[in-house]
């Protein structure tokens, strides 16, 4: 096994890799490592994670759409058969909150729930939020602009997306700080190397989050408003209601997915743009340039790096055989760096126009919030750079040690 870096060893013959995901040399800038992994083939066996991961664009794109793989396994085999063992009672509240999550279900349950909420997230409806997003961005900049300095994540990047998704669902603005705290604790369950404390905090957050959703749903039944939660507590056209578990899981996943990644991406994008030395105002001078800039930021610095899938049957992919119940990882952030799709993939090219990146996934689990995330990015970046001429980094930002998410701890700016 050949040592490429102190945290990375590759056996090209077997495509087996030893990679320390908690090493700062990797998680602070994973792109060079992904480039090295793409070179050895479409997939590699990650020794520490004990499973296969796919990296190349065509393979990841195909697997995201391949119905022989799914997000759920217990609908086709028992937990014991899948090697999962009994459910952990310490995670009962988290498991309950996840039990009907759009991210985890397969058809027909997934189809029914997604159809219900999808209407609120299609582009033509989302576009109507542009003035509100712009007004919120201006309001926040009015608050910190005269100071000449800001920590952008806490003062701007966190507030915009969580406020927007909360208002869409029908959560009062004064609950946004609490939503952020619950969400940060909740997603600890998805990071590599999570600890017992991470799990305990996630479980507590899940219980508090679920209890709040149940109380809020009761208020919406009694006094419906023009929001998504009011819609979800009403009977569907066929007269069926969402169960309480479905209502809780769907609301939590929409609130979490509706802001968590976008918070990271605003920070990632501003950091990349300022580090590039290019003129930010020029990059956002018109709608087309802004859209391409945003897509390039999503491509080269995706906020979520891995989606996983279960093999729902015995299957062979890219000359690798998988048994029913095997789990595989799809590294979206690596697929975005495949030179066969994106020439000079490690270079930041704001006007790149070479096709769709995979940061939002693909197939039936394509991110339902993608139109909203794109609109928020395309709205706030031009406003930020127009309102704060001369904006620059006050110090080198630090990347969070939370792989497989990718975002900054803080982003200190001056102008």
Short mmCIF file of C-alpha atoms in Angstrom, two decimals:
data_model
loop_
_atom_site.label_atom_id
_atom_site.label_comp_id
_atom_site.label_asym_id
_atom_site.label_seq_id
_atom_site.Cartn_x
_atom_site.Cartn_y
_atom_site.Cartn_z
CA UNK A 1 0.00 0.00 0.00
CA UNK A 2 1.55 3.27 -1.18
CA UNK A 3 1.52 6.29 1.15
CA UNK A 4 0.30 9.36 -0.75
CA UNK A 5 -0.05 11.58 2.32
CA UNK A 6 0.33 10.85 6.02
CA UNK A 7 -3.44 10.42 6.18
CA UNK A 8 -3.85 8.56 2.85
CA UNK A 9 -2.54 5.22 1.63
CA UNK A 10 -3.62 3.64 -1.65
CA UNK A 11 -3.25 0.11 -2.99
CA UNK A 12 -3.96 0.65 -6.68
CA UNK A 13 -4.05 -3.07 -7.49
CA UNK A 14 -6.94 -3.80 -5.11
CA UNK A 15 -8.38 -0.25 -5.05
CA UNK A 16 -8.17 -0.46 -1.25
CA UNK A 17 -7.61 2.79 0.60
CA UNK A 18 -6.70 3.78 4.13
CA UNK A 19 -7.95 7.31 4.75
CA UNK A 20 -8.23 9.18 8.06
CA UNK A 21 -11.30 11.41 7.66
CA UNK A 22 -10.51 13.26 10.89
CA UNK A 23 -7.05 14.38 9.73
CA UNK A 24 -6.93 18.16 9.12
CA UNK A 25 -4.93 17.59 5.96
CA UNK A 26 -7.97 15.83 4.51
CA UNK A 27 -11.10 17.52 5.83
CA UNK A 28 -9.75 21.07 5.45
CA UNK A 29 -9.19 20.54 1.73
CA UNK A 30 -10.45 17.15 0.57
CA UNK A 31 -10.37 17.95 -3.15
CA UNK A 32 -6.76 16.83 -3.86
CA UNK A 33 -7.51 13.54 -2.11
CA UNK A 34 -10.64 13.05 -4.19
CA UNK A 35 -8.61 13.69 -7.33
CA UNK A 36 -6.16 10.96 -6.31
CA UNK A 37 -9.03 8.54 -5.59
CA UNK A 38 -10.66 9.21 -8.97
CA UNK A 39 -7.43 8.22 -10.68
CA UNK A 40 -7.48 4.67 -9.28
CA UNK A 41 -10.90 3.83 -10.71
CA UNK A 42 -14.64 4.46 -10.38
CA UNK A 43 -14.70 3.00 -6.84
CA UNK A 44 -12.45 2.23 -3.89
CA UNK A 45 -12.72 0.19 -0.71
CA UNK A 46 -12.37 2.47 2.32
CA UNK A 47 -10.74 0.33 4.96
CA UNK A 48 -11.75 2.44 7.96
CA UNK A 49 -15.40 2.65 6.88
CA UNK A 50 -15.51 -1.02 5.79
CA UNK A 51 -17.39 -0.42 2.55
CA UNK A 52 -17.05 0.59 -1.10
CA UNK A 53 -17.29 4.21 -2.24
CA UNK A 54 -17.85 5.49 -5.77
CA UNK A 55 -16.12 8.64 -6.99
CA UNK A 56 -16.38 9.13 -10.75
CA UNK A 57 -19.19 11.26 -12.16
CA UNK A 58 -20.85 8.71 -14.43
CA UNK A 59 -20.82 5.98 -11.78
CA UNK A 60 -22.19 8.21 -9.00
CA UNK A 61 -24.82 9.74 -11.28
CA UNK A 62 -25.98 6.32 -12.44
CA UNK A 63 -26.13 4.86 -8.93
CA UNK A 64 -28.17 7.79 -7.62
CA UNK A 65 -30.78 6.85 -10.23
CA UNK A 66 -30.42 3.06 -10.00
CA UNK A 67 -33.58 1.55 -8.46
CA UNK A 68 -31.64 -1.55 -7.47
CA UNK A 69 -30.21 0.65 -4.71
CA UNK A 70 -32.20 2.57 -2.12
CA UNK A 71 -32.02 4.68 1.00
CA UNK A 72 -34.01 2.11 2.98
CA UNK A 73 -33.33 -1.60 3.52
CA UNK A 74 -35.76 -2.81 6.19
CA UNK A 75 -38.64 -2.85 3.70
CA UNK A 76 -36.98 -5.75 1.86
CA UNK A 77 -35.13 -7.58 4.68
CA UNK A 78 -35.01 -7.68 8.46
CA UNK A 79 -32.54 -5.72 10.57
CA UNK A 80 -30.77 -8.97 11.46
CA UNK A 81 -30.49 -9.99 7.81
CA UNK A 82 -28.99 -6.57 7.01
CA UNK A 83 -26.50 -6.94 9.86
CA UNK A 84 -27.96 -4.01 11.78
CA UNK A 85 -28.85 -5.80 15.00
CA UNK A 86 -31.52 -4.50 17.36
CA UNK A 87 -32.36 -0.80 17.47
CA UNK A 88 -30.43 1.15 20.10
CA UNK A 89 -32.88 2.26 22.83
CA UNK A 90 -30.67 5.29 23.55
CA UNK A 91 -31.58 6.58 20.09
CA UNK A 92 -35.30 5.86 20.27
CA UNK A 93 -36.36 9.49 19.85
CA UNK A 94 -33.99 10.06 16.95
CA UNK A 95 -35.10 6.85 15.24
CA UNK A 96 -38.75 7.83 15.70
CA UNK A 97 -38.13 11.25 14.15
CA UNK A 98 -36.32 9.60 11.21
CA UNK A 99 -38.83 6.79 10.73
CA UNK A 100 -40.82 8.57 8.02
CA UNK A 101 -38.12 10.89 6.68
CA UNK A 102 -38.23 11.72 2.98
CA UNK A 103 -34.46 11.15 2.97
CA UNK A 104 -34.85 7.56 4.13
CA UNK A 105 -38.05 6.23 2.56
CA UNK A 106 -38.54 4.33 -0.68
CA UNK A 107 -41.64 4.20 -2.90
CA UNK A 108 -44.55 4.05 -2.47
CA UNK A 109 -44.29 5.91 0.88
CA UNK A 110 -41.66 8.28 -0.47
CA UNK A 111 -43.76 9.08 -3.53
CA UNK A 112 -46.85 9.93 -1.48
CA UNK A 113 -45.02 12.23 0.96
CA UNK A 114 -42.87 13.91 -1.66
CA UNK A 115 -45.87 14.63 -3.87
CA UNK A 116 -47.55 16.39 -0.96
CA UNK A 117 -44.71 18.84 -0.26
CA UNK A 118 -43.14 19.13 -3.72
CA UNK A 119 -45.64 21.74 -4.88
CA UNK A 120 -44.23 24.24 -2.39
CA UNK A 121 -40.66 23.78 -3.63
CA UNK A 122 -41.00 23.91 -7.41
CA UNK A 123 -39.07 26.76 -9.02
CA UNK A 124 -42.07 28.88 -10.06
CA UNK A 125 -43.29 29.06 -6.45
CA UNK A 126 -39.84 29.49 -4.96
CA UNK A 127 -39.08 32.41 -7.29
CA UNK A 128 -41.80 34.42 -5.55
CA UNK A 129 -39.60 34.47 -2.45
CA UNK A 130 -36.83 36.48 -4.15
CA UNK A 131 -38.02 39.90 -2.87
CA UNK A 132 -38.37 38.58 0.68
CA UNK A 133 -34.90 37.00 0.60
CA UNK A 134 -33.41 40.20 -0.78
CA UNK A 135 -35.13 42.34 1.85
CA UNK A 136 -33.84 40.09 4.63
CA UNK A 137 -30.28 40.25 3.25
CA UNK A 138 -30.42 44.06 3.11
CA UNK A 139 -31.83 44.24 6.64
CA UNK A 140 -28.99 42.14 8.03
CA UNK A 141 -26.32 44.12 6.16
CA UNK A 142 -27.88 47.36 7.45
CA UNK A 143 -27.13 46.03 10.93
CA UNK A 144 -23.46 45.15 10.50
CA UNK A 145 -22.41 47.11 7.40
CA UNK A 146 -21.42 50.35 9.18
CA UNK A 147 -19.10 48.44 11.54
CA UNK A 148 -16.64 47.55 8.78
CA UNK A 149 -16.29 43.98 10.02
CA UNK A 150 -18.43 40.90 10.59
CA UNK A 151 -18.36 37.21 11.39
CA UNK A 152 -20.49 36.29 8.39
CA UNK A 153 -21.79 32.88 9.43
CA UNK A 154 -23.54 33.96 12.63
CA UNK A 155 -24.59 37.42 11.39
CA UNK A 156 -25.77 36.47 7.89
CA UNK A 157 -25.24 32.95 6.51
CA UNK A 158 -27.15 31.22 9.32
CA UNK A 159 -29.97 33.73 9.54
CA UNK A 160 -31.09 33.99 5.91
CA UNK A 161 -31.83 30.33 5.10
CA UNK A 162 -33.26 29.35 8.49
CA UNK A 163 -35.60 32.38 8.49
CA UNK A 164 -36.80 31.67 4.95
CA UNK A 165 -37.53 27.97 5.48
CA UNK A 166 -39.14 28.65 8.87
CA UNK A 167 -41.52 31.18 7.34
CA UNK A 168 -42.37 28.79 4.48
CA UNK A 169 -43.30 26.05 6.93
CA UNK A 170 -45.04 28.37 9.39
CA UNK A 171 -42.56 28.55 12.27
CA UNK A 172 -42.39 31.97 14.01
CA UNK A 173 -39.22 34.02 13.46
CA UNK A 174 -38.44 34.01 17.18
CA UNK A 175 -37.94 30.23 17.04
CA UNK A 176 -35.16 30.40 14.43
CA UNK A 177 -32.29 30.39 16.93
CA UNK A 178 -33.76 27.31 18.59
CA UNK A 179 -34.19 25.62 15.21
CA UNK A 180 -30.49 26.18 14.48
CA UNK A 181 -29.48 24.66 17.81
CA UNK A 182 -31.70 21.62 17.33
CA UNK A 183 -30.51 21.17 13.77
CA UNK A 184 -26.81 21.40 14.65
CA UNK A 185 -27.25 18.71 17.32
CA UNK A 186 -29.51 16.56 15.14
CA UNK A 187 -27.10 16.29 12.20
CA UNK A 188 -24.29 15.10 14.47
CA UNK A 189 -25.70 11.63 13.78
CA UNK A 190 -24.54 11.86 10.15
CA UNK A 191 -20.91 12.81 10.68
CA UNK A 192 -18.03 10.34 10.59
CA UNK A 193 -16.58 9.35 13.96
CA UNK A 194 -19.56 10.48 16.01
CA UNK A 195 -19.26 10.02 19.78
CA UNK A 196 -21.69 8.83 22.46
CA UNK A 197 -22.16 12.49 23.43
CA UNK A 198 -22.98 13.36 19.81
CA UNK A 199 -25.63 10.63 19.80
CA UNK A 200 -27.10 11.77 23.13
CA UNK A 201 -27.35 15.37 21.93
CA UNK A 202 -28.95 14.27 18.65
CA UNK A 203 -31.50 12.16 20.49
CA UNK A 204 -32.41 15.02 22.86
CA UNK A 205 -32.72 17.41 19.92
CA UNK A 206 -34.96 14.96 18.08
CA UNK A 207 -37.33 14.69 21.05
CA UNK A 208 -37.51 18.44 21.63
CA UNK A 209 -37.89 19.08 17.90
CA UNK A 210 -40.68 16.50 17.56
CA UNK A 211 -42.54 17.78 20.62
CA UNK A 212 -42.45 21.29 19.20
CA UNK A 213 -43.74 20.17 15.78
CA UNK A 214 -46.66 18.33 17.41
CA UNK A 215 -47.61 21.45 19.41
CA UNK A 216 -47.29 23.71 16.38
CA UNK A 217 -49.31 21.33 14.21
CA UNK A 218 -52.13 21.45 16.75
CA UNK A 219 -52.11 25.25 16.51
CA UNK A 220 -52.27 25.07 12.71
CA UNK A 221 -55.25 22.71 12.81
CA UNK A 222 -57.09 25.13 15.05
CA UNK A 223 -56.01 28.25 13.15
CA UNK A 224 -54.71 27.43 9.64
CA UNK A 225 -52.39 29.95 7.98
CA UNK A 226 -50.93 30.31 4.49
CA UNK A 227 -47.95 28.01 5.15
CA UNK A 228 -46.77 24.49 4.44
CA UNK A 229 -47.49 23.02 7.88
CA UNK A 230 -51.10 24.22 7.70
CA UNK A 231 -51.34 22.45 4.35
CA UNK A 232 -49.83 19.24 5.72
CA UNK A 233 -52.26 18.98 8.66
CA UNK A 234 -55.24 19.16 6.31
CA UNK A 235 -56.57 16.00 4.63
CA UNK A 236 -55.20 15.16 1.20
CA UNK A 237 -57.48 15.06 -1.84
CA UNK A 238 -58.28 11.42 -1.15
CA UNK A 239 -59.27 12.29 2.42
CA UNK A 240 -56.24 10.71 4.07
CA UNK A 241 -54.27 12.50 6.77
CA UNK A 242 -50.58 12.34 7.43
CA UNK A 243 -49.92 10.30 10.55
CA UNK A 244 -48.24 12.10 13.44
CA UNK A 245 -44.95 10.30 12.71
CA UNK A 246 -45.13 11.32 9.04
CA UNK A 247 -45.91 14.91 9.97
CA UNK A 248 -43.03 15.13 12.47
CA UNK A 249 -40.46 13.43 10.20
CA UNK A 250 -41.42 15.50 7.15
CA UNK A 251 -41.37 18.81 9.03
CA UNK A 252 -38.00 18.08 10.65
CA UNK A 253 -36.34 17.03 7.41
CA UNK A 254 -37.67 20.10 5.59
CA UNK A 255 -36.46 22.44 8.31
CA UNK A 256 -33.04 20.78 8.54
CA UNK A 257 -32.44 20.26 4.83
CA UNK A 258 -33.94 23.65 4.06
CA UNK A 259 -31.14 25.55 5.76
CA UNK A 260 -28.25 23.41 7.06
CA UNK A 261 -26.44 22.94 3.74
CA UNK A 262 -27.14 26.49 2.55
CA UNK A 263 -25.55 27.95 5.69
CA UNK A 264 -22.35 26.07 4.86
CA UNK A 265 -22.57 26.96 1.19
CA UNK A 266 -22.89 30.71 1.69
CA UNK A 267 -19.73 30.61 3.81
CA UNK A 268 -17.93 28.28 1.40
CA UNK A 269 -18.84 30.42 -1.61
CA UNK A 270 -17.81 33.75 -0.09
CA UNK A 271 -14.52 32.20 1.07
CA UNK A 272 -13.75 30.71 -2.36
CA UNK A 273 -14.58 33.93 -4.18
CA UNK A 274 -12.47 36.10 -1.88
CA UNK A 275 -9.57 33.64 -1.94
CA UNK A 276 -9.63 33.62 -5.76
CA UNK A 277 -8.49 37.23 -6.06
CA UNK A 278 -11.20 37.88 -8.65
CA UNK A 279 -13.50 40.89 -8.43
CA UNK A 280 -16.64 39.69 -6.60
CA UNK A 281 -18.82 42.47 -7.97
CA UNK A 282 -17.83 41.63 -11.53
CA UNK A 283 -18.63 37.94 -10.95
CA UNK A 284 -22.17 38.87 -9.92
CA UNK A 285 -22.73 41.67 -12.43
CA UNK A 286 -25.67 39.97 -14.17
CA UNK A 287 -28.03 37.07 -13.62
CA UNK A 288 -26.24 34.60 -15.92
CA UNK A 289 -22.81 35.25 -14.44
CA UNK A 290 -24.21 34.91 -10.93
CA UNK A 291 -25.93 31.61 -11.75
CA UNK A 292 -22.73 30.14 -13.19
CA UNK A 293 -20.73 31.40 -10.23
CA UNK A 294 -23.14 29.79 -7.79
CA UNK A 295 -23.04 26.45 -9.63
CA UNK A 296 -19.24 26.52 -9.69
CA UNK A 297 -19.19 27.13 -5.93
CA UNK A 298 -21.54 24.19 -5.40
CA UNK A 299 -19.33 22.05 -7.67
CA UNK A 300 -15.94 22.78 -6.14
CA UNK A 301 -17.00 23.08 -2.50
CA UNK A 302 -20.18 21.08 -1.93
CA UNK A 303 -21.66 21.37 1.58
CA UNK A 304 -22.58 17.65 1.79
CA UNK A 305 -20.07 15.17 0.42
CA UNK A 306 -21.61 11.69 0.70
CA UNK A 307 -24.94 9.97 0.16
CA UNK A 308 -25.26 6.27 0.93
CA UNK A 309 -27.37 3.55 -0.64
CA UNK A 310 -28.32 -0.03 0.22
CA UNK A 311 -28.23 -2.76 -2.41
CA UNK A 312 -31.84 -3.96 -2.61
CA UNK A 313 -30.84 -7.10 -4.51
CA UNK A 314 -27.68 -8.92 -5.55
CA UNK A 315 -26.10 -6.67 -8.17
CA UNK A 316 -22.87 -6.00 -10.05
CA UNK A 317 -21.73 -2.41 -10.69
CA UNK A 318 -18.48 -1.28 -12.30
CA UNK A 319 -17.13 -4.85 -12.01
CA UNK A 320 -17.86 -4.89 -8.26
CA UNK A 321 -20.36 -7.41 -6.89
CA UNK A 322 -22.70 -6.47 -4.06
CA UNK A 323 -25.05 -8.66 -2.10
CA UNK A 324 -28.53 -7.63 -1.06
CA UNK A 325 -28.09 -5.62 2.16
CA UNK A 326 -24.62 -4.26 1.33
CA UNK A 327 -24.18 -0.50 1.75
CA UNK A 328 -22.25 1.68 -0.70
CA UNK A 329 -21.12 5.30 -0.47
CA UNK A 330 -21.49 7.83 -3.27
CA UNK A 331 -19.05 10.74 -2.93
CA UNK A 332 -20.85 13.59 -4.65
CA UNK A 333 -18.00 16.01 -3.99
CA UNK A 334 -15.56 13.68 -5.74
CA UNK A 335 -17.89 13.18 -8.72
CA UNK A 336 -17.91 16.98 -9.09
CA UNK A 337 -14.13 16.80 -9.63
CA UNK A 338 -14.07 14.12 -12.33
CA UNK A 339 -11.92 15.50 -15.18
CA UNK A 340 -13.95 13.47 -17.68
CA UNK A 341 -16.89 15.76 -16.86
CA UNK A 342 -15.20 18.94 -15.67
CA UNK A 343 -11.81 19.72 -17.31
CA UNK A 344 -9.24 21.16 -14.89
CA UNK A 345 -11.54 20.14 -12.03
CA UNK A 346 -9.45 21.57 -9.19
CA UNK A 347 -9.49 25.04 -10.74
CA UNK A 348 -12.15 27.54 -9.68
CA UNK A 349 -13.71 28.79 -12.92
CA UNK A 350 -16.68 31.05 -12.18
CA UNK A 351 -17.91 31.02 -15.80
CA UNK A 352 -17.70 27.22 -16.16
CA UNK A 353 -20.68 25.79 -18.05
CA UNK A 354 -20.02 22.06 -18.47
CA UNK A 355 -23.18 20.49 -17.18
CA UNK A 356 -24.92 19.69 -13.92
CA UNK A 357 -22.93 19.06 -10.75
CA UNK A 358 -24.14 16.38 -8.33
CA UNK A 359 -24.16 18.41 -5.12
CA UNK A 360 -27.96 18.03 -4.86
CA UNK A 361 -27.96 14.34 -5.78
CA UNK A 362 -30.08 12.88 -8.57
CA UNK A 363 -32.98 10.50 -9.09
CA UNK A 364 -36.02 10.25 -6.81
CA UNK A 365 -34.03 11.58 -3.85
CA UNK A 366 -32.81 14.69 -5.66
CA UNK A 367 -32.77 17.46 -3.05
CA UNK A 368 -36.27 18.89 -2.80
CA UNK A 369 -34.79 22.17 -1.55
CA UNK A 370 -32.42 22.68 -4.50
CA UNK A 371 -34.48 25.46 -6.13
CA UNK A 372 -34.64 27.29 -2.79
CA UNK A 373 -30.91 26.91 -2.08
CA UNK A 374 -30.04 28.15 -5.57
CA UNK A 375 -32.41 31.11 -5.27
CA UNK A 376 -30.96 32.10 -1.90
CA UNK A 377 -27.40 31.94 -3.21
CA UNK A 378 -28.24 33.80 -6.43
CA UNK A 379 -30.03 36.50 -4.43
CA UNK A 380 -27.73 37.13 -1.47
CA UNK A 381 -24.29 37.01 -3.12
CA UNK A 382 -24.84 39.98 -5.47
CA UNK A 383 -26.38 41.98 -2.61
CA UNK A 384 -23.50 41.16 -0.27
CA UNK A 385 -20.78 42.14 -2.74
CA UNK A 386 -22.64 45.24 -3.92
CA UNK A 387 -23.31 46.53 -0.42
CA UNK A 388 -19.81 45.82 0.92
CA UNK A 389 -17.26 47.01 -1.66
CA UNK A 390 -13.71 46.14 -0.67
CA UNK A 391 -14.84 43.13 1.33
CA UNK A 392 -11.94 40.78 2.16
CA UNK A 393 -10.87 38.08 4.56
CA UNK A 394 -9.73 39.33 7.96
CA UNK A 395 -7.98 36.02 8.67
CA UNK A 396 -7.67 32.52 7.26
CA UNK A 397 -10.99 30.70 7.91
CA UNK A 398 -10.98 27.37 9.74
CA UNK A 399 -12.90 24.41 8.32
CA UNK A 400 -15.16 22.45 10.67
CA UNK A 401 -14.05 18.95 11.62
CA UNK A 402 -17.44 17.45 10.75
CA UNK A 403 -16.80 15.29 7.68
CA UNK A 404 -18.75 14.42 5.57
CA UNK A 405 -20.28 17.88 5.83
CA UNK A 406 -18.04 20.69 4.64
CA UNK A 407 -18.25 24.17 6.08
CA UNK A 408 -16.42 26.80 8.08
CA UNK A 409 -16.22 27.40 11.82
CA UNK A 410 -16.12 31.17 11.36
CA UNK A 411 -15.70 33.61 8.47
CA UNK A 412 -14.24 36.91 9.67
CA UNK A 413 -14.51 39.68 7.06
CA UNK A 414 -13.52 43.34 6.88
CA UNK A 415 -14.08 46.11 4.32
#
